[in-house]
CSV table of C-alpha atoms and ligand atoms in Angstrom, one decimal:
chain,number,residue,atom,x,y,z
A,1,UNK,CA,42.2,18.8,-44.6
A,2,UNK,CA,40.5,20.1,-41.6
A,3,UNK,CA,39.3,17.0,-39.3
A,4,UNK,CA,37.9,17.9,-36.0
A,5,UNK,CA,40.1,17.1,-33.6
A,6,UNK,CA,38.8,15.8,-30.2
A,7,UNK,CA,38.2,18.5,-27.8
A,8,UNK,CA,40.3,18.7,-24.6
A,9,UNK,CA,38.0,20.0,-22.1
A,10,UNK,CA,38.6,20.9,-18.6
A,11,UNK,CA,36.1,21.9,-15.9
A,12,UNK,CA,37.0,23.8,-13.1
A,13,UNK,CA,34.8,25.7,-10.8
A,14,UNK,CA,36.0,29.1,-9.9
A,15,UNK,CA,34.1,31.5,-7.8
A,16,UNK,CA,33.3,33.6,-10.6
A,17,UNK,CA,31.8,31.0,-12.9
A,18,UNK,CA,33.0,27.9,-14.9
A,19,UNK,CA,36.2,28.0,-16.3
A,20,UNK,CA,37.0,26.1,-19.5
A,21,UNK,CA,40.5,25.3,-21.0
A,22,UNK,CA,40.8,25.0,-24.8
A,23,UNK,CA,43.7,23.8,-26.6
A,24,UNK,CA,43.3,24.7,-30.1
A,25,UNK,CA,47.2,23.7,-31.0
A,26,UNK,CA,45.8,21.2,-33.3
A,27,UNK,CA,43.8,22.6,-35.9
A,28,UNK,CA,40.3,22.7,-36.1
A,29,UNK,CA,39.3,22.1,-32.3
A,30,UNK,CA,35.9,22.9,-31.4
A,31,UNK,CA,35.3,24.1,-27.9
A,32,UNK,CA,32.6,25.0,-25.4
A,33,UNK,CA,32.5,28.1,-23.2
A,34,UNK,CA,30.0,28.6,-20.5
A,35,UNK,CA,27.5,31.8,-20.8
A,36,UNK,CA,29.1,34.3,-17.8
A,37,UNK,CA,31.8,32.0,-17.4
A,38,UNK,CA,35.6,31.7,-18.7
A,39,UNK,CA,37.6,30.5,-21.5
A,40,UNK,CA,41.3,30.1,-22.1
A,41,UNK,CA,42.3,29.6,-25.8
A,42,UNK,CA,45.2,28.4,-26.7
A,43,UNK,CA,46.2,28.3,-30.3
A,44,UNK,CA,50.4,28.6,-29.8
A,45,UNK,CA,53.5,27.0,-27.6
A,46,UNK,CA,54.4,30.3,-26.6
A,47,UNK,CA,54.3,33.9,-28.9
A,48,UNK,CA,58.1,34.8,-27.0
A,49,UNK,CA,59.8,33.4,-30.4
A,50,UNK,CA,57.0,34.7,-32.9
A,51,UNK,CA,58.1,37.7,-34.8
A,52,UNK,CA,54.5,38.9,-35.4
A,53,UNK,CA,51.0,37.5,-34.5
A,54,UNK,CA,47.4,38.4,-34.2
A,55,UNK,CA,44.3,36.9,-33.4
A,56,UNK,CA,41.5,37.0,-35.4
A,57,UNK,CA,37.4,36.6,-33.9
A,58,UNK,CA,35.6,35.6,-37.5
A,59,UNK,CA,37.0,38.3,-39.8
A,60,UNK,CA,37.5,41.0,-37.1
A,61,UNK,CA,41.1,41.1,-35.9
A,62,UNK,CA,41.2,41.4,-31.9
A,63,UNK,CA,44.4,41.3,-30.9
A,64,UNK,CA,48.1,42.4,-32.3
A,65,UNK,CA,51.4,41.3,-31.0
A,66,UNK,CA,54.7,41.3,-31.5
A,67,UNK,CA,57.1,38.7,-29.5
A,68,UNK,CA,56.3,39.8,-26.0
A,69,UNK,CA,54.8,42.6,-26.7
A,70,UNK,CA,50.9,43.0,-27.2
A,71,UNK,CA,49.9,45.8,-29.8
A,72,UNK,CA,46.1,46.0,-29.4
A,73,UNK,CA,43.5,44.0,-27.8
A,74,UNK,CA,40.2,45.0,-28.9
A,75,UNK,CA,38.7,43.3,-25.5
A,76,UNK,CA,41.5,44.0,-23.4
A,77,UNK,CA,38.5,45.3,-20.7
A,78,UNK,CA,37.6,41.5,-20.3
A,79,UNK,CA,40.5,39.7,-21.5
A,80,UNK,CA,44.4,38.5,-20.7
A,81,UNK,CA,46.7,37.6,-23.2
A,82,UNK,CA,49.9,35.8,-21.8
A,83,UNK,CA,52.7,35.9,-24.8
A,84,UNK,CA,54.9,33.3,-22.8
A,85,UNK,CA,52.3,30.5,-22.4
A,86,UNK,CA,50.2,31.8,-25.7
A,87,UNK,CA,47.2,31.7,-23.9
A,88,UNK,CA,44.1,34.1,-24.3
A,89,UNK,CA,41.7,34.0,-21.4
A,90,UNK,CA,38.5,35.6,-22.1
A,91,UNK,CA,35.9,36.3,-19.4
A,92,UNK,CA,32.5,37.0,-19.2
A,93,UNK,CA,31.3,35.4,-21.9
A,94,UNK,CA,28.3,35.9,-23.9
A,95,UNK,CA,26.5,34.3,-26.5
A,96,UNK,CA,28.2,36.6,-29.3
A,97,UNK,CA,31.8,35.4,-28.3
A,98,UNK,CA,31.0,31.9,-30.0
A,99,UNK,CA,32.5,31.8,-33.5
A,100,UNK,CA,35.7,31.1,-35.1
A,101,UNK,CA,39.0,32.2,-33.7
A,102,UNK,CA,42.2,32.5,-35.8
A,103,UNK,CA,45.4,32.5,-35.1
A,104,UNK,CA,47.8,34.1,-37.8
A,105,UNK,CA,51.7,34.2,-37.4
A,106,UNK,CA,54.2,36.1,-39.7
A,107,UNK,CA,57.7,35.2,-40.1
A,108,UNK,CA,60.8,37.7,-39.8
A,109,UNK,CA,60.1,38.5,-43.8
A,110,UNK,CA,56.6,39.0,-43.0
A,111,UNK,CA,55.2,36.0,-44.5
A,112,UNK,CA,52.1,34.6,-43.2
A,113,UNK,CA,52.7,31.1,-41.6
A,114,UNK,CA,49.5,29.0,-41.8
A,115,UNK,CA,46.8,30.1,-39.6
A,116,UNK,CA,45.5,27.8,-36.9
A,117,UNK,CA,41.7,28.1,-36.0
A,118,UNK,CA,39.7,26.6,-33.2
A,119,UNK,CA,35.4,27.0,-33.2
A,120,UNK,CA,34.2,28.4,-29.8
A,121,UNK,CA,30.2,27.3,-29.0
A,122,UNK,CA,28.4,29.2,-26.1
A,123,UNK,CA,26.5,27.2,-23.8
A,124,UNK,CA,24.3,28.2,-20.6
A,125,UNK,CA,25.6,25.9,-17.8
A,126,UNK,CA,22.4,24.2,-16.0
A,127,UNK,CA,21.6,25.9,-13.1
A,128,UNK,CA,19.4,24.0,-10.8
A,129,UNK,CA,18.1,20.4,-10.9
A,130,UNK,CA,14.7,19.3,-9.6
A,131,UNK,CA,13.8,15.7,-9.0
A,132,UNK,CA,10.4,14.8,-8.1
A,133,UNK,CA,8.9,11.0,-7.1
A,134,UNK,CA,5.4,9.9,-6.9
A,135,UNK,CA,3.9,6.7,-6.5
A,136,UNK,CA,1.2,5.5,-9.0
A,137,UNK,CA,-2.3,3.4,-8.3
A,138,UNK,CA,-0.6,0.1,-9.0
A,139,UNK,CA,2.6,0.9,-6.6
A,140,UNK,CA,4.8,1.8,-9.9
A,141,UNK,CA,6.9,4.9,-8.9
A,142,UNK,CA,7.1,7.8,-11.8
A,143,UNK,CA,10.3,10.0,-11.1
A,144,UNK,CA,10.7,13.5,-13.3
A,145,UNK,CA,14.1,15.3,-13.4
A,146,UNK,CA,13.9,18.9,-14.5
A,147,UNK,CA,16.6,21.5,-15.1
A,148,UNK,CA,16.7,25.1,-15.7
A,149,UNK,CA,18.7,27.5,-17.4
A,150,UNK,CA,20.9,25.2,-19.4
A,151,UNK,CA,21.3,24.5,-23.0
A,152,UNK,CA,20.6,21.3,-24.6
A,153,UNK,CA,20.3,19.5,-21.3
A,154,UNK,CA,20.7,15.4,-21.4
A,155,UNK,CA,19.7,13.8,-18.7
A,156,UNK,CA,20.9,10.3,-17.3
A,157,UNK,CA,20.1,8.0,-14.3
A,158,UNK,CA,21.6,5.7,-12.0
A,159,UNK,CA,20.3,4.0,-9.2
A,160,UNK,CA,22.7,2.6,-6.5
A,161,UNK,CA,25.7,3.7,-8.8
A,162,UNK,CA,24.5,1.9,-11.7
A,163,UNK,CA,22.5,2.3,-15.1
A,164,UNK,CA,19.2,1.7,-14.8
A,165,UNK,CA,18.3,-1.5,-16.4
A,166,UNK,CA,14.8,-2.6,-18.1
A,167,UNK,CA,14.2,-5.2,-14.9
A,168,UNK,CA,13.5,-1.6,-12.9
A,169,UNK,CA,11.9,0.3,-15.9
A,170,UNK,CA,8.7,0.3,-16.6
A,171,UNK,CA,8.7,3.2,-19.2
A,172,UNK,CA,11.0,5.7,-20.3
A,173,UNK,CA,14.9,4.8,-20.6
A,174,UNK,CA,17.7,6.1,-18.6
A,175,UNK,CA,18.3,9.1,-20.7
A,176,UNK,CA,14.7,10.3,-20.9
A,177,UNK,CA,14.0,13.2,-18.1
A,178,UNK,CA,10.6,11.3,-17.0
A,179,UNK,CA,10.6,7.9,-16.0
A,180,UNK,CA,8.6,5.3,-14.4
A,181,UNK,CA,10.0,2.5,-12.2
A,182,UNK,CA,8.6,-0.8,-11.2
A,183,UNK,CA,7.1,-1.5,-8.2
A,184,UNK,CA,10.0,-3.3,-6.3
A,185,UNK,CA,12.7,-0.9,-6.9
A,186,UNK,CA,14.5,1.2,-4.0
A,187,UNK,CA,17.5,2.7,-3.4
A,188,UNK,CA,19.6,5.5,-4.1
A,189,UNK,CA,18.1,7.4,-7.3
A,190,UNK,CA,20.1,9.8,-9.0
A,191,UNK,CA,19.2,12.1,-11.8
A,192,UNK,CA,22.3,13.7,-13.7
A,193,UNK,CA,21.6,16.6,-16.3
A,194,UNK,CA,25.1,17.5,-18.2
A,195,UNK,CA,25.5,19.7,-21.2
A,196,UNK,CA,29.0,20.7,-22.5
A,197,UNK,CA,29.8,23.4,-19.8
A,198,UNK,CA,27.9,22.1,-16.8
A,199,UNK,CA,26.9,18.9,-14.7
A,200,UNK,CA,24.4,18.8,-12.0
A,201,UNK,CA,23.0,16.0,-10.1
A,202,UNK,CA,20.2,15.4,-7.5
A,203,UNK,CA,19.7,12.0,-5.6
A,204,UNK,CA,16.4,10.7,-3.6
A,205,UNK,CA,16.7,7.8,-1.6
A,206,UNK,CA,13.6,6.2,-2.8
A,207,UNK,CA,11.6,3.0,-0.7
A,208,UNK,CA,8.6,0.8,-2.9
A,209,UNK,CA,5.3,2.4,-2.6
A,210,UNK,CA,4.2,0.0,0.0
A,211,UNK,CA,3.1,-2.6,-2.2
A,212,UNK,CA,3.6,-6.1,-2.1
A,213,UNK,CA,2.8,-9.0,-4.7
A,214,UNK,CA,0.4,-11.5,-3.4
A,215,UNK,CA,0.2,-15.0,-5.3
A,216,UNK,CA,-2.3,-17.5,-3.9
A,217,UNK,CA,-5.3,-19.3,-4.3
A,218,UNK,CA,-8.5,-18.6,-2.5
A,219,UNK,CA,-11.0,-21.4,-0.8
A,220,UNK,CA,-13.4,-21.1,-3.9
A,221,UNK,CA,-10.4,-22.0,-6.3
A,222,UNK,CA,-9.9,-18.1,-7.5
A,223,UNK,CA,-6.3,-17.5,-8.4
A,224,UNK,CA,-5.0,-14.5,-7.1
A,225,UNK,CA,-1.7,-13.1,-8.3
A,226,UNK,CA,-0.9,-9.2,-8.5
A,227,UNK,CA,0.3,-6.1,-6.7
A,228,UNK,CA,-1.8,-4.7,-4.0
A,229,UNK,CA,-1.1,-1.9,-1.4
A,230,UNK,CA,0.2,-4.0,1.7
A,231,UNK,CA,-1.5,-1.7,4.5
A,232,UNK,CA,-5.0,-2.6,2.9
A,233,UNK,CA,-4.7,-6.0,1.5
A,234,UNK,CA,-6.8,-8.5,3.3
A,235,UNK,CA,-6.1,-11.0,0.5
A,236,UNK,CA,-3.6,-14.1,0.5
A,237,UNK,CA,-2.7,-13.1,3.7
A,238,UNK,CA,0.1,-15.1,4.0
A,239,UNK,CA,3.2,-12.6,3.3
A,240,UNK,CA,5.3,-12.9,0.0
A,241,UNK,CA,8.4,-12.1,1.8
A,242,UNK,CA,8.2,-15.0,3.6
A,243,UNK,CA,11.1,-17.2,2.3
A,244,UNK,CA,9.6,-20.2,0.6
A,245,UNK,CA,11.8,-22.6,3.1
A,246,UNK,CA,9.7,-21.3,5.9
A,247,UNK,CA,6.6,-21.9,4.3
A,248,UNK,CA,7.1,-25.6,3.2
A,249,UNK,CA,7.6,-26.3,7.0
A,250,UNK,CA,4.6,-24.8,8.8
A,251,UNK,CA,1.0,-24.8,7.8
A,252,UNK,CA,0.1,-22.8,5.1
A,253,UNK,CA,-2.3,-20.0,7.0
A,254,UNK,CA,-4.4,-20.1,3.8
A,255,UNK,CA,-5.2,-23.5,4.2
A,256,UNK,CA,-5.9,-22.8,8.0
A,257,UNK,CA,-8.5,-20.3,7.1
A,258,UNK,CA,-10.0,-22.5,4.5
A,259,UNK,CA,-10.3,-25.3,7.2
A,260,UNK,CA,-12.1,-22.6,9.4
A,261,UNK,CA,-14.3,-21.3,7.1
A,262,UNK,CA,-15.1,-24.8,6.8
A,263,UNK,CA,-15.8,-25.7,10.4
A,264,UNK,CA,-17.8,-22.8,10.7
A,265,UNK,CA,-20.0,-23.5,7.9
A,266,UNK,CA,-20.1,-27.3,9.4
A,267,UNK,CA,-21.1,-25.8,12.9
A,268,UNK,CA,-23.8,-23.6,11.4
A,269,UNK,CA,-25.6,-26.4,9.8
A,270,UNK,CA,-25.8,-28.8,12.9
A,271,UNK,CA,-26.7,-25.3,14.8
A,272,UNK,CA,-29.8,-24.6,12.5
A,273,UNK,CA,-30.6,-28.4,12.5
A,274,UNK,CA,-30.6,-28.6,15.9
A,275,UNK,CA,-32.8,-25.5,16.7
A,276,UNK,CA,-35.6,-26.9,14.1
A,277,UNK,CA,-35.3,-30.1,16.0
A,278,UNK,CA,-35.5,-28.7,19.5
A,279,UNK,CA,-38.5,-26.0,18.2
A,280,UNK,CA,-40.5,-28.8,16.6
A,281,UNK,CA,-40.1,-31.1,19.6
A,282,UNK,CA,-41.9,-28.1,21.5
A,283,UNK,CA,-44.5,-27.6,19.1
A,284,UNK,CA,-45.4,-31.4,19.3
A,285,UNK,CA,-45.5,-31.6,22.7
A,286,UNK,CA,-47.7,-28.4,23.8
A,287,UNK,CA,-50.0,-27.9,20.3
A,288,UNK,CA,-50.5,-30.9,18.2
A,289,UNK,CA,-52.4,-33.8,19.8
A,290,UNK,CA,-52.0,-35.8,16.9
A,291,UNK,CA,-52.0,-39.6,16.2
A,292,UNK,CA,-48.7,-41.5,16.0
A,293,UNK,CA,-49.3,-41.5,12.3
A,294,UNK,CA,-49.3,-38.1,11.6
A,295,UNK,CA,-46.5,-37.4,13.8
A,296,UNK,CA,-44.6,-40.0,12.1
A,297,UNK,CA,-45.2,-38.0,9.3
A,298,UNK,CA,-44.4,-34.5,10.5
A,299,UNK,CA,-41.2,-35.8,11.4
A,300,UNK,CA,-40.4,-36.5,7.9
A,301,UNK,CA,-40.6,-33.1,6.5
A,302,UNK,CA,-40.8,-29.8,7.9
A,303,UNK,CA,-42.6,-28.3,5.3
A,304,UNK,CA,-45.7,-30.2,6.5
A,305,UNK,CA,-45.5,-28.6,10.0
A,306,UNK,CA,-45.2,-25.3,8.5
A,307,UNK,CA,-48.2,-25.7,6.7
A,308,UNK,CA,-50.2,-26.9,9.7
A,309,UNK,CA,-49.2,-23.7,11.7
B,1,NAG,C1,30.8,34.5,-36.2
B,1,NAG,O1,30.6,33.3,-36.9
B,1,NAG,C2,29.7,32.2,-36.2
B,1,NAG,C3,29.7,31.4,-37.4
B,1,NAG,O2,31.1,30.6,-37.7
B,1,NAG,C4,28.4,33.3,-36.5
B,1,NAG,O3,27.5,32.2,-35.9
B,1,NAG,C5,28.5,34.0,-35.1
B,1,NAG,O4,27.1,35.2,-35.6
B,1,NAG,C6,29.7,35.4,-35.8
B,1,NAG,N1,29.8,36.2,-34.9
B,1,NAG,C7,29.7,37.3,-34.7
B,1,NAG,C8,29.8,38.5,-33.9
B,1,NAG,O5,29.7,38.2,-36.4
B,2,NAG,C1,8.0,15.2,-17.8
B,2,NAG,O1,6.8,15.4,-16.9
B,2,NAG,C2,6.8,16.9,-16.9
B,2,NAG,C3,5.6,17.0,-15.3
B,2,NAG,O2,5.5,15.7,-15.0
B,2,NAG,C4,6.2,17.4,-17.8
B,2,NAG,O3,5.5,18.9,-17.6
B,2,NAG,C5,7.0,17.0,-19.0
B,2,NAG,O4,6.1,17.3,-20.1
B,2,NAG,C6,7.2,15.8,-19.0
B,2,NAG,N1,8.5,15.6,-20.4
B,2,NAG,C7,8.3,14.7,-21.3
B,2,NAG,C8,9.3,14.7,-22.1
B,2,NAG,O5,7.9,13.9,-21.1
């Protein structure tokens, strides 16, 4: 009954790579080592009171020892076994170091005690993370996160320290590498990439793409309700950012514009009417000697005047 015991990982950033401590004293542990990094394997409390022990990697014996003496170490050039602590530190890990490590101990009569094993997986750490954001045509923001080098990278996003929610996401979820954010979203966007041996993140302060939501009714009754680029916008001059309370107490600017347009239209009609009226009077005085009946007649219809001229 070899239940997989919860693994204890300790990530330490040391100058020559990632160092991970792997405690396999509970049999069946699974650990991860970073490619090029260091792993500290522990399968016993101490070797000081053990008559004889040996470490195997898969089926190969890699270390032999008696109490505080090490008889052989197949990977001595890049490893250190410390009998007092029972720790086996292996440096410069390569993919071929992944496999099953077994500790066999013997009692004074040479009998094998129950062996302990742990499984080591090697993963390349995530080396660099890139975060690119771009505004889309409708004011949405696309954010793409990419990483290099790492095995099985897992992505996650936060905005202002919180996980992204459906009210902020247009597409993707907080665990995909490409997401699309809604128009109103702004704040500190962080993309994190991790695997079992590394965790790297990249952040960017994002502001919305310059779009505003307009919602108003034009003079001709057209209802407008959409996102528009604020700098180019000529529709619905009232700003959506004006609080409702202010709007309630002041004259609605769109009403004012409708009123002005109406006034201009009325003035134009009056102006045109006056123009024709004056022109007609001038015409009658100078060019048309007519009877009063004809004048009356012509006064009632522009078309008659035009036919004569
Ligand atoms: C050790 O065993 C694992 C499976 O447990 C295997 O994937 C790996 O290739 C083996 N390594 C060597 C060097 O034999
Ligand atoms: C994410 O976007 C990048 C570039 O924008 C693309 O190359 C990549 O295939 C996308 N990934 C997924 C999972 O859609």
